[in-house]
mmCIF file of C-alpha atoms in Angstrom:
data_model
loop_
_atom_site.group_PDB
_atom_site.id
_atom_site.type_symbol
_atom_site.label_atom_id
_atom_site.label_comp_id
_atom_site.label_asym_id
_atom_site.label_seq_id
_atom_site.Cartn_x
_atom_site.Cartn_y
_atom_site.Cartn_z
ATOM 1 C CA UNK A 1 -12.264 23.747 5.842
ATOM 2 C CA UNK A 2 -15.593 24.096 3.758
ATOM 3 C CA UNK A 3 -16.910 25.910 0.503
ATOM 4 C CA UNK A 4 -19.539 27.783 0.082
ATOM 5 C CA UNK A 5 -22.408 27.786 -2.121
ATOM 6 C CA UNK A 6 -22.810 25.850 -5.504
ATOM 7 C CA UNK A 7 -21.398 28.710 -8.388
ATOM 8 C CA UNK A 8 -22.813 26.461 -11.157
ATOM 9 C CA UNK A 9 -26.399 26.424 -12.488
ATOM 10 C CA UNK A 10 -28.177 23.718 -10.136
ATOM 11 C CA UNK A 11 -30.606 23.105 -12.744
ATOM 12 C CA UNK A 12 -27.820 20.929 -14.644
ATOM 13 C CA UNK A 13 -27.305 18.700 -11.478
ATOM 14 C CA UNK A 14 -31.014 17.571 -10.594
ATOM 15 C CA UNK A 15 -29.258 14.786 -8.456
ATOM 16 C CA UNK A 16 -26.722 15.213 -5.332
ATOM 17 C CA UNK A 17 -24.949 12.383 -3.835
ATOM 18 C CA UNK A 18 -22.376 12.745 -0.606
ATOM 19 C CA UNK A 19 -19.316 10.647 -0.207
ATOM 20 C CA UNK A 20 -17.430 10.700 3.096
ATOM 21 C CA UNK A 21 -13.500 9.776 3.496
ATOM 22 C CA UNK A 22 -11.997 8.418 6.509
ATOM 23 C CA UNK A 23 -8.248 8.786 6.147
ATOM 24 C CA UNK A 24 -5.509 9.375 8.443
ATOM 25 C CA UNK A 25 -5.224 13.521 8.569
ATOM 26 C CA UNK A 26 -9.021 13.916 8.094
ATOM 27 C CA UNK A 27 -12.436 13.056 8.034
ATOM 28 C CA UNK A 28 -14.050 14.425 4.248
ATOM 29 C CA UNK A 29 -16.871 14.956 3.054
ATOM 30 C CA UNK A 30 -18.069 15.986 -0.326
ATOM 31 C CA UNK A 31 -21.162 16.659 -1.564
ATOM 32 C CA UNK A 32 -21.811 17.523 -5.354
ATOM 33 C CA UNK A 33 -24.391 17.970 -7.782
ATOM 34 C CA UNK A 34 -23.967 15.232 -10.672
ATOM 35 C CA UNK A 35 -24.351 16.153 -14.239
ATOM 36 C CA UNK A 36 -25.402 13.523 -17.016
ATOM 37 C CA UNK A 37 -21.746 13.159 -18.187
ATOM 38 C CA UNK A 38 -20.955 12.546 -14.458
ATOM 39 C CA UNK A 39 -19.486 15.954 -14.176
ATOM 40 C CA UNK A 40 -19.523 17.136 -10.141
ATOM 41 C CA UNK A 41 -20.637 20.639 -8.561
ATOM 42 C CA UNK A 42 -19.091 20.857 -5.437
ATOM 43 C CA UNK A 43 -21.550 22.358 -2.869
ATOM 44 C CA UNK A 44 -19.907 20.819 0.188
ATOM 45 C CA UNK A 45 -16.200 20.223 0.736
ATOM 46 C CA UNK A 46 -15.195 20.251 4.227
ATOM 47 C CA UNK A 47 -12.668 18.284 6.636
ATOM 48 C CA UNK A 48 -12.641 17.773 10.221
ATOM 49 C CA UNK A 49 -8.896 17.095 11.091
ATOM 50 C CA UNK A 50 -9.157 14.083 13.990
ATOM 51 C CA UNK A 51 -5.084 12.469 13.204
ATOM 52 C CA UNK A 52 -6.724 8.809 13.097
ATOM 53 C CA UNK A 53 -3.462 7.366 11.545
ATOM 54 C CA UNK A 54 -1.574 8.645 14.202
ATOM 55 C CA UNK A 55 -3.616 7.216 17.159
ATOM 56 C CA UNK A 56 -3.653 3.910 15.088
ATOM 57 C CA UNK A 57 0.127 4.114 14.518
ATOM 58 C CA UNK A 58 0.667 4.566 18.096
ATOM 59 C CA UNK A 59 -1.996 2.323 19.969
ATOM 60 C CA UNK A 60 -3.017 -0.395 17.070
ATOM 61 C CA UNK A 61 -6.521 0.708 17.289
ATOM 62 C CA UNK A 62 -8.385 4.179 18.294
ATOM 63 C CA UNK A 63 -9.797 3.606 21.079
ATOM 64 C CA UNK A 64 -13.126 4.924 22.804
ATOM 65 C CA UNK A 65 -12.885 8.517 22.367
ATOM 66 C CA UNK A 66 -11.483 8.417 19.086
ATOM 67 C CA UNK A 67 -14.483 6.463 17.881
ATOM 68 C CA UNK A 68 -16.984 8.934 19.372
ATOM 69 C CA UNK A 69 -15.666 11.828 17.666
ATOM 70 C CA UNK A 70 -15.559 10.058 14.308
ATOM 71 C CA UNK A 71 -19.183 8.925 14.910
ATOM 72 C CA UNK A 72 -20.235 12.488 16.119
ATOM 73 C CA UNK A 73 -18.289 13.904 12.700
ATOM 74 C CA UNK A 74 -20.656 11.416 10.373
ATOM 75 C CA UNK A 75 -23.878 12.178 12.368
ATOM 76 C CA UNK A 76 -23.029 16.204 11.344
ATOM 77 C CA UNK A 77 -22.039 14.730 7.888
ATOM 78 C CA UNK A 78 -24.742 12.619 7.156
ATOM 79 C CA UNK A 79 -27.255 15.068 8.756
ATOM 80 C CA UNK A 80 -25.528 18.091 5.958
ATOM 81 C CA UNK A 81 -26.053 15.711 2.969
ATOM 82 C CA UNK A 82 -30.056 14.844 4.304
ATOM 83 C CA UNK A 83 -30.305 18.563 4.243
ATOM 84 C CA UNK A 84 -29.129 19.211 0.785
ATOM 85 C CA UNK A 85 -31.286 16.910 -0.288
ATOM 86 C CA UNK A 86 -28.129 14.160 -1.281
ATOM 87 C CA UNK A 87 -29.657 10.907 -3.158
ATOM 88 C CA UNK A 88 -26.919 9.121 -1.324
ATOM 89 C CA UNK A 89 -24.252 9.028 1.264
ATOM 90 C CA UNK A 90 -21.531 6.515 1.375
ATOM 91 C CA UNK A 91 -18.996 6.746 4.253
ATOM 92 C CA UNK A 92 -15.033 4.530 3.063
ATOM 93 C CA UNK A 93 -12.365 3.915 5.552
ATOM 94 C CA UNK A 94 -8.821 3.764 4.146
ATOM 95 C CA UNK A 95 -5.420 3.040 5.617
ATOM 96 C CA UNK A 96 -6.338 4.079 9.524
ATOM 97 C CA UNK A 97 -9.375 1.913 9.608
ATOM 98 C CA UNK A 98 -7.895 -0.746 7.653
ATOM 99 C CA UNK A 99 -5.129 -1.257 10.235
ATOM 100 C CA UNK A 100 -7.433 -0.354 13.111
ATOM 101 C CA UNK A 101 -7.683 -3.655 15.625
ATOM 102 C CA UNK A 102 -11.072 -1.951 16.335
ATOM 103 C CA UNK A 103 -12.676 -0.963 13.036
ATOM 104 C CA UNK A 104 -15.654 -3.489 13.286
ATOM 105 C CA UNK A 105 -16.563 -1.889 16.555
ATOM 106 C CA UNK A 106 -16.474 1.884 14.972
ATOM 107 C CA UNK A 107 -18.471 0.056 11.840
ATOM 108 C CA UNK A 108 -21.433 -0.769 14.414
ATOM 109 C CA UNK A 109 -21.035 2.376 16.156
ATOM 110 C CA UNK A 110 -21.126 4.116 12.686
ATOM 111 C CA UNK A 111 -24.436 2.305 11.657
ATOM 112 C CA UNK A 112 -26.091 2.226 14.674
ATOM 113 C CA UNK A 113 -25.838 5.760 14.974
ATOM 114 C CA UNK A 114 -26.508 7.061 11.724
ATOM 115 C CA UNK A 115 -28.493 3.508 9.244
ATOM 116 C CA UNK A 116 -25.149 3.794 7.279
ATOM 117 C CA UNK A 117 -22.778 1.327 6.306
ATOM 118 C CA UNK A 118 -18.913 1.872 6.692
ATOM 119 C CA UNK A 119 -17.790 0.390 4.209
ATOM 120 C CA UNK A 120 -13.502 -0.153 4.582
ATOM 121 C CA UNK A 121 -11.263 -0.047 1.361
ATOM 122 C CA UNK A 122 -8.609 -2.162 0.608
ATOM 123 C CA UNK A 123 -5.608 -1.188 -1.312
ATOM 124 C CA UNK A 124 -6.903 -1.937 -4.502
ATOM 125 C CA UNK A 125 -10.440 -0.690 -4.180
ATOM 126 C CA UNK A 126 -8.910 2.773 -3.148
ATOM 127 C CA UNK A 127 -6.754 2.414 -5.634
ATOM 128 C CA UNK A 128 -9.751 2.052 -8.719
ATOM 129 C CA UNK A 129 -11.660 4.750 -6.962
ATOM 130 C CA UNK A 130 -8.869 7.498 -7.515
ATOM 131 C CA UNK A 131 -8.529 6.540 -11.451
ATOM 132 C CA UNK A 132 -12.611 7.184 -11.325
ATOM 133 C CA UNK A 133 -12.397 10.244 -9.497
ATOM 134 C CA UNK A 134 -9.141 11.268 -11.796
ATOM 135 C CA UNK A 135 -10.732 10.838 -15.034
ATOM 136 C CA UNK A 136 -14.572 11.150 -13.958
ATOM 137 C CA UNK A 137 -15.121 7.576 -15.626
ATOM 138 C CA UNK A 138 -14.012 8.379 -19.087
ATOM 139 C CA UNK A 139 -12.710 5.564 -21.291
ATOM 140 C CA UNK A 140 -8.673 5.692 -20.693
ATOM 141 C CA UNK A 141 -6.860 6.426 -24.324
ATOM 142 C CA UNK A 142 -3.464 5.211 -23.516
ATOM 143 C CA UNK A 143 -1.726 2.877 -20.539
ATOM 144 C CA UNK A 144 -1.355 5.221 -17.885
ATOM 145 C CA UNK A 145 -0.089 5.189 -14.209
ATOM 146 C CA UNK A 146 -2.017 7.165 -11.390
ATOM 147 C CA UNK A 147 -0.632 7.218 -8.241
ATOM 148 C CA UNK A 148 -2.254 8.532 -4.777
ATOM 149 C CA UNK A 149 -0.092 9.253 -2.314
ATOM 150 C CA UNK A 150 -1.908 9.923 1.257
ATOM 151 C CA UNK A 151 -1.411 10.274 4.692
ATOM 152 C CA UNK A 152 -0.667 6.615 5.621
ATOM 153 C CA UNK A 153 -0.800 4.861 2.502
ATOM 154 C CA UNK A 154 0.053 4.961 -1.343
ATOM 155 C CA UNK A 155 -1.960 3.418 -4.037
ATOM 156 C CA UNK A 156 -0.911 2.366 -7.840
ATOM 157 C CA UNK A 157 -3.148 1.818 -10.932
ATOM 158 C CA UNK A 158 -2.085 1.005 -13.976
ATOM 159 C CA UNK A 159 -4.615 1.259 -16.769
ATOM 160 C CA UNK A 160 -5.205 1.529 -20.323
ATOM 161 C CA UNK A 161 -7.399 1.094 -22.963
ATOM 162 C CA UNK A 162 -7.355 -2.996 -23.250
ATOM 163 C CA UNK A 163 -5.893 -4.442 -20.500
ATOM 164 C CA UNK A 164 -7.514 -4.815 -16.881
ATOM 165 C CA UNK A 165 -6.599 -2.352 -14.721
ATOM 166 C CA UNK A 166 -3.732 -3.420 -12.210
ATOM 167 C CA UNK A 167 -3.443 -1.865 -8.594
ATOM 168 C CA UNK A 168 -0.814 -2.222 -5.614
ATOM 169 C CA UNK A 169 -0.818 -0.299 -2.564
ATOM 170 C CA UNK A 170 2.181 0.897 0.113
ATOM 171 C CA UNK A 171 1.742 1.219 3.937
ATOM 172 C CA UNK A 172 3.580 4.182 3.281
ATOM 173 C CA UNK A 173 2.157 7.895 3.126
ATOM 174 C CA UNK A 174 3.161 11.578 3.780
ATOM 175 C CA UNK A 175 2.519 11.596 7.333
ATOM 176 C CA UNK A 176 3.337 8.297 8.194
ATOM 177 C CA UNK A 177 7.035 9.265 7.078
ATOM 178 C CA UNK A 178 6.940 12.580 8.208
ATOM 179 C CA UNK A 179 5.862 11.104 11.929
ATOM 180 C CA UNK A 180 8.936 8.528 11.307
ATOM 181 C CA UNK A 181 11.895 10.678 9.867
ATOM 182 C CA UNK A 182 11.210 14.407 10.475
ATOM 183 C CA UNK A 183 11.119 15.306 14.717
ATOM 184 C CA UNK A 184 12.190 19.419 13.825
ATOM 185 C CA UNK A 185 10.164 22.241 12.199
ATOM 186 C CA UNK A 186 11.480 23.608 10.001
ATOM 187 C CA UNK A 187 12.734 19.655 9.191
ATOM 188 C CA UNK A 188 16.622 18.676 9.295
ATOM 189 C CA UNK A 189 18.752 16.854 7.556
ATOM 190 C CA UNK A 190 17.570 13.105 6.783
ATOM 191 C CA UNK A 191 18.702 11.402 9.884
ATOM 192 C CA UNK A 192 20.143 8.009 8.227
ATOM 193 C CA UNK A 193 22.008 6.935 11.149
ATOM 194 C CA UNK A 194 19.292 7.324 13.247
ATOM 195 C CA UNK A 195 17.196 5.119 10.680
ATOM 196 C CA UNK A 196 20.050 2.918 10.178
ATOM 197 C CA UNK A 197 19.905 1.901 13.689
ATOM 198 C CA UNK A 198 15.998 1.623 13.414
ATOM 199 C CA UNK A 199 16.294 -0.618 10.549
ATOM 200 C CA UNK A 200 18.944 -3.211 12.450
ATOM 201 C CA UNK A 201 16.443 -3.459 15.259
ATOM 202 C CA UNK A 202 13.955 -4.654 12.673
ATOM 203 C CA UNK A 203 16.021 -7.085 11.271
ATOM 204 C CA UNK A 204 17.440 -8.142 14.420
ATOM 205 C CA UNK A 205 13.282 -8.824 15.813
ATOM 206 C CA UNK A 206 12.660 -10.614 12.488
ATOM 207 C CA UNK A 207 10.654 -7.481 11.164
ATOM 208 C CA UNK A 208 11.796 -8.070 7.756
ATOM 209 C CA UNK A 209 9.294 -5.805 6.000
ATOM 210 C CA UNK A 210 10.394 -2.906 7.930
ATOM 211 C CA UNK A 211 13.979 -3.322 7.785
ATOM 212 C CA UNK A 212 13.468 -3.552 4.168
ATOM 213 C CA UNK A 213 11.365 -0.036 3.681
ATOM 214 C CA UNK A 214 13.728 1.699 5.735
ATOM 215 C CA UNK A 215 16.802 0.316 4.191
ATOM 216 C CA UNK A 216 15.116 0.850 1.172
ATOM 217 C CA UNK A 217 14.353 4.672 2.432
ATOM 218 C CA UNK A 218 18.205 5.100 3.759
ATOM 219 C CA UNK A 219 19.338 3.582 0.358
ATOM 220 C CA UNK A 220 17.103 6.379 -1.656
ATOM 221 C CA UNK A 221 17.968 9.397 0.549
ATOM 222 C CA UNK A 222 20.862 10.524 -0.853
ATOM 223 C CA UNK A 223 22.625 11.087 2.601
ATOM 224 C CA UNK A 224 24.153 7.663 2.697
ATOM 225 C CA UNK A 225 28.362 7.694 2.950
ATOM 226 C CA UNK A 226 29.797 5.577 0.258
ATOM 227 C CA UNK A 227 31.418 3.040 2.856
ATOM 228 C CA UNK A 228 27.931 2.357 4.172
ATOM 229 C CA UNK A 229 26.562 1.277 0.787
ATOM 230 C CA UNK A 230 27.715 -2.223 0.771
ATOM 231 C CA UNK A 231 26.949 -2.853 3.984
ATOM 232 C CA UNK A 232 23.173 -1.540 3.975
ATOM 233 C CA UNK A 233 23.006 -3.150 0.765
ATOM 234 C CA UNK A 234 24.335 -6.181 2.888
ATOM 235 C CA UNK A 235 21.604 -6.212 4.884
ATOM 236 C CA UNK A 236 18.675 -5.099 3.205
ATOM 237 C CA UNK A 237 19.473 -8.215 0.596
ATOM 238 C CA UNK A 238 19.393 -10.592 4.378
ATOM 239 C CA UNK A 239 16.225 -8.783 5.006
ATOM 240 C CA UNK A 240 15.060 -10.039 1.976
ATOM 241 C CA UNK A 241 16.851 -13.386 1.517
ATOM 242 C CA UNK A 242 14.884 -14.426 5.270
ATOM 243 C CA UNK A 243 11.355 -12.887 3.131
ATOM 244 C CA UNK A 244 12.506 -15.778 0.735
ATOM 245 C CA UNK A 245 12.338 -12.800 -1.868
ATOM 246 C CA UNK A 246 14.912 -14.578 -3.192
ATOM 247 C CA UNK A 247 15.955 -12.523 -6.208
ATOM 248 C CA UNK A 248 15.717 -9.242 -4.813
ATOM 249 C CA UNK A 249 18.231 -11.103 -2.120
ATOM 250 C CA UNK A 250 20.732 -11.914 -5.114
ATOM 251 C CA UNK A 251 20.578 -8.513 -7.251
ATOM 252 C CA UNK A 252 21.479 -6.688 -3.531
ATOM 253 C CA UNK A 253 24.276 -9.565 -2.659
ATOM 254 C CA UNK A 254 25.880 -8.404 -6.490
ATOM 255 C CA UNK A 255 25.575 -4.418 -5.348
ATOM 256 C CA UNK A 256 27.413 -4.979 -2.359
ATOM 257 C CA UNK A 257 30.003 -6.598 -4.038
ATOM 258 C CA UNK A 258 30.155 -4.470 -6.629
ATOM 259 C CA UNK A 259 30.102 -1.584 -4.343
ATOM 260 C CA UNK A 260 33.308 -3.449 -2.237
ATOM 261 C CA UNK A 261 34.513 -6.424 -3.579
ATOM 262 C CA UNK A 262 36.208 -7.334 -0.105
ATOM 263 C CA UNK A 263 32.185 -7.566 0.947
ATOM 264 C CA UNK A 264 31.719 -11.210 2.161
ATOM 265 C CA UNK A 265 28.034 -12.665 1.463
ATOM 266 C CA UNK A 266 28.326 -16.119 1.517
#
């Protein structure tokens, strides 16, 4: 997918910069003419779809082919903004290259091949970045919550006009749960038993973080049968009692109970 053309008048954006994302549908880049109020002019926005967050998701890393087709993608990238005359190119990995057992390798590869840095984003640097982008580095008038919800990951800012800005971020995106919970197209019906049963296995390996998010997932779906609340609530609040989250533990012990007082939890 690209644009054409600048439509604006070029002579208000004497300087171009290009910024490259690495996320897990697509590789995108954007290059824009940048006003003195920091206002953009697209004149490049294109995306090479390469599915790193799957490969990562299923193999831990990407692997030698994967890398050379991300490196090939930046040399055309980098090569477009040199044309158009970009003051700068920056190339950010997000969730896929953050979880990626070989993301220092593709960093080498990436500035060996092209004199650019790769430079990977945690949660909370992705995180600031999206309240810049959302509001193009104006002053913030009131608190405000901006969330970005991507392919593999989710970030949260809270800002406002006199206190720091705060940011968390969620190993959990669109087509990381789409990958995990839909297998039909046109999607079915949420499958909680099938998650259910995923969810056990967690607990039962000592994967306590993802018996929580899918308990947590089951819990929110709306598909869950009334007899099954206490118990899920049951064993979410283990899930999170062997976390030592300690409180969250308690409040889901009380639900169960609440939700069938026969429910034993000592």
């Amino acid at each position: 997918m690209s644009s054409g053309p600048p439509s604006g008048d070029t002579a208000a954006f004497p300087v171009s910069g290009a910024a490259v994302d690495l996320g897990s549908n697509s590789v995108h880049l954007l290059i824009a003419g940048i006003g003195s109020d920091q206002s953009l002019d697209p004149l490049v926005d294109e995306s090479v779809f390469l599915g790193l967050g799957d490969k990562v998701a299923a193999d831990g890393r990407l692997g030698r082919t994967v890398r050379a087709a991300v490196v090939g993608t930046l040399i055309d990238y980098a090569r477009i903004a040199r044309d158009l005359g970009a003051a700068s190119t920056t190339f950010v990995g997000t969730e896929p290259i953050r979880r990626a057992g070989d993301a220092a390798t593709l960093a080498r590869d990436v500035e060996a091949a092209t004199g650019l840095a790769l430079h990977v984003l945690n949660h909370e640097e992705e995180a600031y970045l999206t309240v810049i982008g959302v509001t193009s580095g104006r002053r913030i008038g009131r608190e405000t919550l901006i969330v970005d919800i991507g392919g593999g990951s989710s970030e949260f800012c809270i800002v406002g006009p006199t206190k720091p800005p705060h940011a968390v971020g969620l190993r959990l995106g669109g087509a990381s749960l789409t990958a995990r919970h839909v297998s039909g197209d046109p999607p079915t019906r949420y499958d909680w038993q099938g998650n259910h049963r995923k969810a056990q296995a967690a607990l039962k390996a000592r994967d306590y973080k993802t018996a929580i998010i899918i308990f947590t997932e089951i819990l929110a779906s709306g598909r869950l049968p009334k007899a099954w609340l206490a118990p899920t609530l049951y064993m979410r609040g283990k899930a999170y009692r062997e976390s030592k989250q300690y409180k969250l533990a308690i409040d889901d012990y009380t639900a169960a109970v609440a939700a069938d007082p026969k429910m034993d939890v000592a």
